[in-house]
Tab-separated table of C-alpha atoms in Angstrom:
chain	number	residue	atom	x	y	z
H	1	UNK	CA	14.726	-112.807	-38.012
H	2	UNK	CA	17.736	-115.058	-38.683
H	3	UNK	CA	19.873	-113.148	-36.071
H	4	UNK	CA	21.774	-115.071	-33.133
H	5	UNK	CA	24.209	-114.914	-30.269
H	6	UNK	CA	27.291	-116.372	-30.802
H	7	UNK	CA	29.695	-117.186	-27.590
H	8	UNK	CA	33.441	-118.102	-27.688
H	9	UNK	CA	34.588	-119.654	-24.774
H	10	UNK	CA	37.934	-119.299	-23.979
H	11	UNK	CA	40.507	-121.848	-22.130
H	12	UNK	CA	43.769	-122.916	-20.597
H	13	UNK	CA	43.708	-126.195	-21.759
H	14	UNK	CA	46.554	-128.617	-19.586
H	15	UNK	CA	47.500	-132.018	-19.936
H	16	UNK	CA	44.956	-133.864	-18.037
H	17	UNK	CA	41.691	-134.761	-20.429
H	18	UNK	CA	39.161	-134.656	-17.480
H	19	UNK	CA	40.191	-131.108	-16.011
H	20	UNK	CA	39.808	-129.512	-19.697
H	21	UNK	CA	36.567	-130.956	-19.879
H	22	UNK	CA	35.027	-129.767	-16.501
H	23	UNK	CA	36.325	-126.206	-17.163
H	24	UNK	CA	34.979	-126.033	-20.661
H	25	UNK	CA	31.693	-127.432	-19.922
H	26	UNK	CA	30.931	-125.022	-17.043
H	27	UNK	CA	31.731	-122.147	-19.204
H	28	UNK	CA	29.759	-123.704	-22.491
H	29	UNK	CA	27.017	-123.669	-19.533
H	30	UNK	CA	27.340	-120.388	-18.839
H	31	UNK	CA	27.248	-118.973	-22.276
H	32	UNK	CA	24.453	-120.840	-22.560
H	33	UNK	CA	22.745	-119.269	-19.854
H	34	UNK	CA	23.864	-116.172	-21.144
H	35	UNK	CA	21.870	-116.923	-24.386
H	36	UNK	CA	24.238	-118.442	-26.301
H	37	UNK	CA	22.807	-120.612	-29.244
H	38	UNK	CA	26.209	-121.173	-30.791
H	39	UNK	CA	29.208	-121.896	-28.629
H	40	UNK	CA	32.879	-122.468	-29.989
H	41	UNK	CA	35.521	-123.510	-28.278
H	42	UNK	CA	39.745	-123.263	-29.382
H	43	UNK	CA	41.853	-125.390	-30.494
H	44	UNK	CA	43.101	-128.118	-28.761
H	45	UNK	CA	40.019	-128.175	-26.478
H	46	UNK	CA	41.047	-131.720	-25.026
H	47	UNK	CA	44.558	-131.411	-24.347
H	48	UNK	CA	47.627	-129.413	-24.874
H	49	UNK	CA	50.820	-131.494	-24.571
H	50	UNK	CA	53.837	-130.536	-26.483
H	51	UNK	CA	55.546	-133.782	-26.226
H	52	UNK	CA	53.981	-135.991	-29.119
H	53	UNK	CA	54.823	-139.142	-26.856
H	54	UNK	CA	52.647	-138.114	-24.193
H	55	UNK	CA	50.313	-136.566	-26.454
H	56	UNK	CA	49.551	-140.070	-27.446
H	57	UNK	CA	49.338	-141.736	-24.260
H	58	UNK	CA	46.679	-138.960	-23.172
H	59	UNK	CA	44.417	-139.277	-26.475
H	60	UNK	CA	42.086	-141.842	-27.970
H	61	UNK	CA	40.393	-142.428	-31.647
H	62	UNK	CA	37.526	-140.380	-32.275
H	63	UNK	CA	35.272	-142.922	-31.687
H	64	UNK	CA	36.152	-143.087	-28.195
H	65	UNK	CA	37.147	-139.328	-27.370
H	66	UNK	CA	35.773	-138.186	-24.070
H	67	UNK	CA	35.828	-134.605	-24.540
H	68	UNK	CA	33.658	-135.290	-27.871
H	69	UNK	CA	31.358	-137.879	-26.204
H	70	UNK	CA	30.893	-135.409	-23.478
H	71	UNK	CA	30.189	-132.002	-25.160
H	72	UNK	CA	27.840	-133.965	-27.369
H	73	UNK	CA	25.638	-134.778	-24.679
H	74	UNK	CA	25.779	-131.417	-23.275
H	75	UNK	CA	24.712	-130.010	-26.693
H	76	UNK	CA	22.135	-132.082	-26.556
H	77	UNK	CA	21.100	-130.929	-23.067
H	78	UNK	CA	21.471	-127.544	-23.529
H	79	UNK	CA	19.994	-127.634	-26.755
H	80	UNK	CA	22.692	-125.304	-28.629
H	81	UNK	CA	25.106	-125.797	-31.229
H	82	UNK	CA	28.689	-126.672	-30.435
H	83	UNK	CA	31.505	-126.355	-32.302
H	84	UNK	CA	34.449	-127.726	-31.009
H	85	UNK	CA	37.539	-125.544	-32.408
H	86	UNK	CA	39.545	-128.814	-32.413
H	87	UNK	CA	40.735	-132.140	-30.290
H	88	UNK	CA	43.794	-134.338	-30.811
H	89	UNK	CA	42.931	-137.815	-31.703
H	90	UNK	CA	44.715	-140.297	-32.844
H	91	UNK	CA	44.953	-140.738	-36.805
H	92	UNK	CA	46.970	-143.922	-37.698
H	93	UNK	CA	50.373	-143.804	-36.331
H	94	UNK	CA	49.990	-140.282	-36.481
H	95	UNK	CA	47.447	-137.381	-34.752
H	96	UNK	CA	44.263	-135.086	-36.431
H	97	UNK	CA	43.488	-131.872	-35.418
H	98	UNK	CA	40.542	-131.911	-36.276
H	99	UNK	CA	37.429	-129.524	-35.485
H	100	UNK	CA	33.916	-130.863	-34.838
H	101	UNK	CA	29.895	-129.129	-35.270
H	102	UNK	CA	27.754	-130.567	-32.906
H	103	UNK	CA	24.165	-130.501	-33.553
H	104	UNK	CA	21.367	-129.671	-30.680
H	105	UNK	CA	20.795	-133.082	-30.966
H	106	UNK	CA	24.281	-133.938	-29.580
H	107	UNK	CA	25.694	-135.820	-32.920
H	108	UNK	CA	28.281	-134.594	-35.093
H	109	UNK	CA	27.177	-132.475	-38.049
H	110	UNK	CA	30.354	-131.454	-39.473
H	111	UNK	CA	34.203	-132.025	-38.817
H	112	UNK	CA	37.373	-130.512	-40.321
H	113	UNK	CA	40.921	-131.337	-40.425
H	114	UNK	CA	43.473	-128.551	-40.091
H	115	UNK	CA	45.127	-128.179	-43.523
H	116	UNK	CA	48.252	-126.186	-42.491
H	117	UNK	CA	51.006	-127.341	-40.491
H	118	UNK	CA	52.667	-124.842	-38.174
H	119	UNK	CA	56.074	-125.922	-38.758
H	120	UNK	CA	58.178	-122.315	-37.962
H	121	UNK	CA	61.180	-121.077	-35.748
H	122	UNK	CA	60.162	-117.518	-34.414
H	123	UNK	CA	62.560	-114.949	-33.246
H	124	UNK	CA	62.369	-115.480	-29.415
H	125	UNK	CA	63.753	-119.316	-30.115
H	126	UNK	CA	59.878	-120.850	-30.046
H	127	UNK	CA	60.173	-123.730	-32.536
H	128	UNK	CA	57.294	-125.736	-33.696
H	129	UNK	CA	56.572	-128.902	-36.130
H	130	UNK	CA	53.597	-129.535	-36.110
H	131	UNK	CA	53.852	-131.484	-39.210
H	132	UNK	CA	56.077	-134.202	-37.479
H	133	UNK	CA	53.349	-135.008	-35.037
H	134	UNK	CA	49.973	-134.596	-37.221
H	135	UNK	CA	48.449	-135.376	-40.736
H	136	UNK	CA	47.124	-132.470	-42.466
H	137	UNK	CA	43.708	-132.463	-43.540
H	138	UNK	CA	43.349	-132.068	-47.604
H	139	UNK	CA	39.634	-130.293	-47.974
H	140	UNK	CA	37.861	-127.083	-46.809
H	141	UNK	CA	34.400	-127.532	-45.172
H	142	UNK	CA	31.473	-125.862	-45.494
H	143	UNK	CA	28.081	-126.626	-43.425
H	144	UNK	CA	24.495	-124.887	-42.634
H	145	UNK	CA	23.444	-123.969	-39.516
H	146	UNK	CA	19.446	-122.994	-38.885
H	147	UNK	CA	20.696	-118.906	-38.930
H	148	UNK	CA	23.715	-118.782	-41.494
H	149	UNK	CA	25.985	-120.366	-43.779
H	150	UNK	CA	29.326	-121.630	-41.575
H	151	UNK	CA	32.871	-122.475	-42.675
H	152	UNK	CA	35.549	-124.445	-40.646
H	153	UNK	CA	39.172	-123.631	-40.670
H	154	UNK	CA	41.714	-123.375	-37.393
H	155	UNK	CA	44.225	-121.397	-36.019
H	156	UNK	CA	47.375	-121.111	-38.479
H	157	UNK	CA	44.705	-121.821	-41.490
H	158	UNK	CA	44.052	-117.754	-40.770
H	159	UNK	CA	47.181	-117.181	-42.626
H	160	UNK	CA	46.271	-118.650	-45.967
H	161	UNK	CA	43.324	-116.288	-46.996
H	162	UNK	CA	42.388	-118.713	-49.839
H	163	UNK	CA	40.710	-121.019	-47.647
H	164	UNK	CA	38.424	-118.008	-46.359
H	165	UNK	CA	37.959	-116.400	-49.984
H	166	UNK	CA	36.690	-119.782	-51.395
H	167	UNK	CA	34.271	-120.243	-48.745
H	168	UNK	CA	32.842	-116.933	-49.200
H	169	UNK	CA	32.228	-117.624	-52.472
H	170	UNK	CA	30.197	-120.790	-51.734
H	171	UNK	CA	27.901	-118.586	-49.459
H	172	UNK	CA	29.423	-118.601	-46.400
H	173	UNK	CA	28.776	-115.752	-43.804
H	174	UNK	CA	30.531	-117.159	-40.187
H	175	UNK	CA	33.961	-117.745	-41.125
H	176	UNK	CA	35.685	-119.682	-37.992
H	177	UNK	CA	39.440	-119.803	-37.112
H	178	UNK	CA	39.200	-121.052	-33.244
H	179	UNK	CA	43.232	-121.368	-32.400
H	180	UNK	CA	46.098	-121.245	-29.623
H	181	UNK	CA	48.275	-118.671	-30.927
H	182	UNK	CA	51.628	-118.114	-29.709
H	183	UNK	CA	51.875	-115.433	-27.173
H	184	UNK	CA	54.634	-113.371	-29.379
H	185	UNK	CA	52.386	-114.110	-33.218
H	186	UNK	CA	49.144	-113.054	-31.214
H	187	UNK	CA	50.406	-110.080	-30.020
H	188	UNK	CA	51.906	-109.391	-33.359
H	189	UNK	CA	49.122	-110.183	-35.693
H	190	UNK	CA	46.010	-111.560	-33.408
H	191	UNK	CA	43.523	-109.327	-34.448
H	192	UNK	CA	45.115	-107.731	-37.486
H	193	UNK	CA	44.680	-111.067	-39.079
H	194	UNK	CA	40.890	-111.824	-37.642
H	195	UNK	CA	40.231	-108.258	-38.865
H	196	UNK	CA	41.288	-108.600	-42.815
H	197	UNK	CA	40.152	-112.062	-43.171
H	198	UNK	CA	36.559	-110.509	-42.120
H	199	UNK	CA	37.198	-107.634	-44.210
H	200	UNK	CA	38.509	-109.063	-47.425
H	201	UNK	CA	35.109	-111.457	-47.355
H	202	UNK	CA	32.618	-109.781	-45.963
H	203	UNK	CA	31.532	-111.769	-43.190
H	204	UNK	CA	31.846	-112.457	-39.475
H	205	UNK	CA	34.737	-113.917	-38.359
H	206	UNK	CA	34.523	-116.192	-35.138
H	207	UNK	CA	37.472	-116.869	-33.061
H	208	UNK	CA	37.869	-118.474	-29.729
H	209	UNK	CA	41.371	-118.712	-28.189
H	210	UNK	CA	43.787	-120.524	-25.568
H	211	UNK	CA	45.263	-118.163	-23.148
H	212	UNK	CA	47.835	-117.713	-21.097
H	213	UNK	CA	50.600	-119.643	-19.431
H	214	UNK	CA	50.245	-124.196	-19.880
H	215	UNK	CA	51.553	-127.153	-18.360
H	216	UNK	CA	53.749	-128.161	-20.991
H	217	UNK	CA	55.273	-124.153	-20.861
H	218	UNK	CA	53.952	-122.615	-23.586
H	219	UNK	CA	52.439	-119.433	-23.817
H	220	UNK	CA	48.827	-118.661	-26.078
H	221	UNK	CA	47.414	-115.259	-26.633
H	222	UNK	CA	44.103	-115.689	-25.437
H	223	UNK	CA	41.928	-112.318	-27.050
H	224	UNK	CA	38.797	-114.543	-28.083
H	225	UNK	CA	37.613	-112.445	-31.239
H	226	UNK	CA	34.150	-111.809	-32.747
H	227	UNK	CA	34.619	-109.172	-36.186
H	228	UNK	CA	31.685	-108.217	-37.660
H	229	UNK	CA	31.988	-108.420	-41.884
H	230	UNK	CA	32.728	-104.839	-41.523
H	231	UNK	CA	35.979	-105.403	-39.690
H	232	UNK	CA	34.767	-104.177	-36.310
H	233	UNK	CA	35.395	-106.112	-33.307
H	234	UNK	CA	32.032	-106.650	-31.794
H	235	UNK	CA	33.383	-109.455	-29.037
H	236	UNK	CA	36.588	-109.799	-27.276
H	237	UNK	CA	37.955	-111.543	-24.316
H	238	UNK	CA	40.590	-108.592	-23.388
H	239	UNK	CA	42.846	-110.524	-21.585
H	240	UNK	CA	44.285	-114.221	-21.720
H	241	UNK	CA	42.237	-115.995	-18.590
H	242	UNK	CA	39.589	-118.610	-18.951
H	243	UNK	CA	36.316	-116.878	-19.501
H	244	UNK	CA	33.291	-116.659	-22.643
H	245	UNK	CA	32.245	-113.840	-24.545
H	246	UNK	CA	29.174	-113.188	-26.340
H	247	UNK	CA	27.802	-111.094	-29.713
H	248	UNK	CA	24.890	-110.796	-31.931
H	249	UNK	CA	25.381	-111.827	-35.360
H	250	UNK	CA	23.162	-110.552	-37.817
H	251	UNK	CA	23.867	-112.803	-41.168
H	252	UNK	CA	22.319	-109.288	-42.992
H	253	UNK	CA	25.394	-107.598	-42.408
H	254	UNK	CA	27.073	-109.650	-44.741
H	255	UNK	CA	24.860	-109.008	-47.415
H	256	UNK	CA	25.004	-105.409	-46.529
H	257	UNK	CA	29.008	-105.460	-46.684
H	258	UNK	CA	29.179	-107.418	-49.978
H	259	UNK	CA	26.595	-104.399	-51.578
H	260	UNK	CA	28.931	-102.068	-49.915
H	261	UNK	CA	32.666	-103.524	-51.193
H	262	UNK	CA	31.669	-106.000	-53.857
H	263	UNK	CA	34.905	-107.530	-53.682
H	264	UNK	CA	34.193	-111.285	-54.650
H	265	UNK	CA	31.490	-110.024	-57.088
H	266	UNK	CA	34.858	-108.025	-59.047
H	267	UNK	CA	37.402	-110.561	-58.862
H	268	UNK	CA	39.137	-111.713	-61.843
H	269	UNK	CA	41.122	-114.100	-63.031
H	270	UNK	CA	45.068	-113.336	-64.484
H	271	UNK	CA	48.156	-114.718	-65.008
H	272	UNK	CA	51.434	-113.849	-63.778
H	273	UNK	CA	54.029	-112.497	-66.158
H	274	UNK	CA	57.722	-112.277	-64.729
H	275	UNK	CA	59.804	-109.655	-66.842
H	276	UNK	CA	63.475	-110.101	-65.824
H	277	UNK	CA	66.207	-107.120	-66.543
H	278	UNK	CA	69.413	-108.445	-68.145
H	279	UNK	CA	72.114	-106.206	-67.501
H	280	UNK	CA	74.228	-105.587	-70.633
H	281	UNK	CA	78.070	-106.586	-70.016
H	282	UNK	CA	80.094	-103.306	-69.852
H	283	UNK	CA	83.424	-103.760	-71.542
């Protein structure tokens, strides 16, 4: 049997490095306990500062992350997998948010760069850029764990289905998309996204969140999400506080949902013709 239980632990990450990590660990710990073998946590695990001054003075290189250097050795102790949905560390002159697999031997076996910048102005005056404070990754990743086949991708990235399509095509059956949604886009289009990107591919989708009111005043949705390929919710934090939740995922059921809607199998290629209407000149 290739089946295993899959936690997402969500958090109300603040702006001091060592508080994030004590709450995150206990609760990795407890979803451990829980039975746990695979354990995600949202983005921004480390930190959430909105300022990109302070960001800086609050973050290091990867090399020397604490939040990394410490969930590695807990991985290690508790003998699961780890992925971290992402940390801010310091890229150049600029910042990476960038994701992390951690191995039960407490090294890195994967990391991924988020690709898409959230760079909008929503209708209750929110307005981000995230572009002026980080570097975009440029590449999709793809890795193995001992149960399934697992692709990376965070928050915002669950917009731009292409990055989920392509990585069910190269096998994968755990697509991620760990984030810290907006309060007013979660309750919009939280699950409704989560939903069709499991859907449309035929696989899990595994989602852990920030919730709830932060330091630096923003608001995140919280709802930590495990969809089943079929598009059911099988795992959900119902509310915004700190907290894990667990589910079974049975890698078969993507098989089963690929027989069932052999989407990927029927794709085709095309091209894109534009007819534009003249109107004739009535004299």
């Amino acid at each position: 049997m290739n089946e295993f239980t899959a936690a997402c632990v969500q958090l109300r990450s603040g702006k001091n490095v060592a508080d994030n990590i004590e709450l995150c660990s206990d609760l990795i710990r407890q979803a451990a306990a829980a039975g746990a073998r695979f354990i995600q946590t949202p983005e921004m695990t480390n930190v959430l500062v909105r300022s990109r001054d302070e960001l800086l003075e609050r973050i290091t290189f990867e090399d020397d992350d604490p939040t990394l250097l410490h969930l590695g050795k807990l991985a290690k102790d508790l003998g699961v997998w780890i992925q971290i949905g992402s940390l801010a560390v310091r890229f150049g002159d600029k910042v990476a948010n960038r994701g992390f697999l951690l191995s039960p031997e407490g090294g890195v076996a994967a990391r991924y760069s988020k690709i898409h910048m959230f760079d909008v102005d929503l209708p209750n005056g929110e307005s981000w850029r995230e572009s002026a404070t980080y570097e975009p990754g440029t590449k999709t990743v793809i890795t193995d764990l001992p149960w399934a086949r697992l692709g990376l991708a965070i928050c915002y990235d669950v917009r731009f289905p292409a990055i989920f399509r392509e990585q069910a095509r190269q096998g994968v059956e755990v697509l991620t998309a760990p984030a810290a949604f907006t309060r007013q886009t979660g309750e919009a289009h939280w699950h409704v996204l989560q939903r069709a990107r499991a859907i449309e591919n035929g696989a899990y989708v595994i989602s852990a969140a920030q919730g709830g009111r932060h330091e630096d005043g923003r608001e995140t949705y919280g709802h930590s999400l495990i969809v089943d390929p079929w598009g059911v919710v099988v795992g959900e934090l119902d509310h915004d506080e700190p907290g894990f939740v667990t589910a079974v995922i049975k890698p078969e059921e993507t098989r089963k949902a690929r027989q069932r809607i052999p989407a990927i199998a029927n794709e085709r290629t095309f091209s894109v013709e534009i007819v534009r209407q003249v109107q004739e000149a009535m004299n």
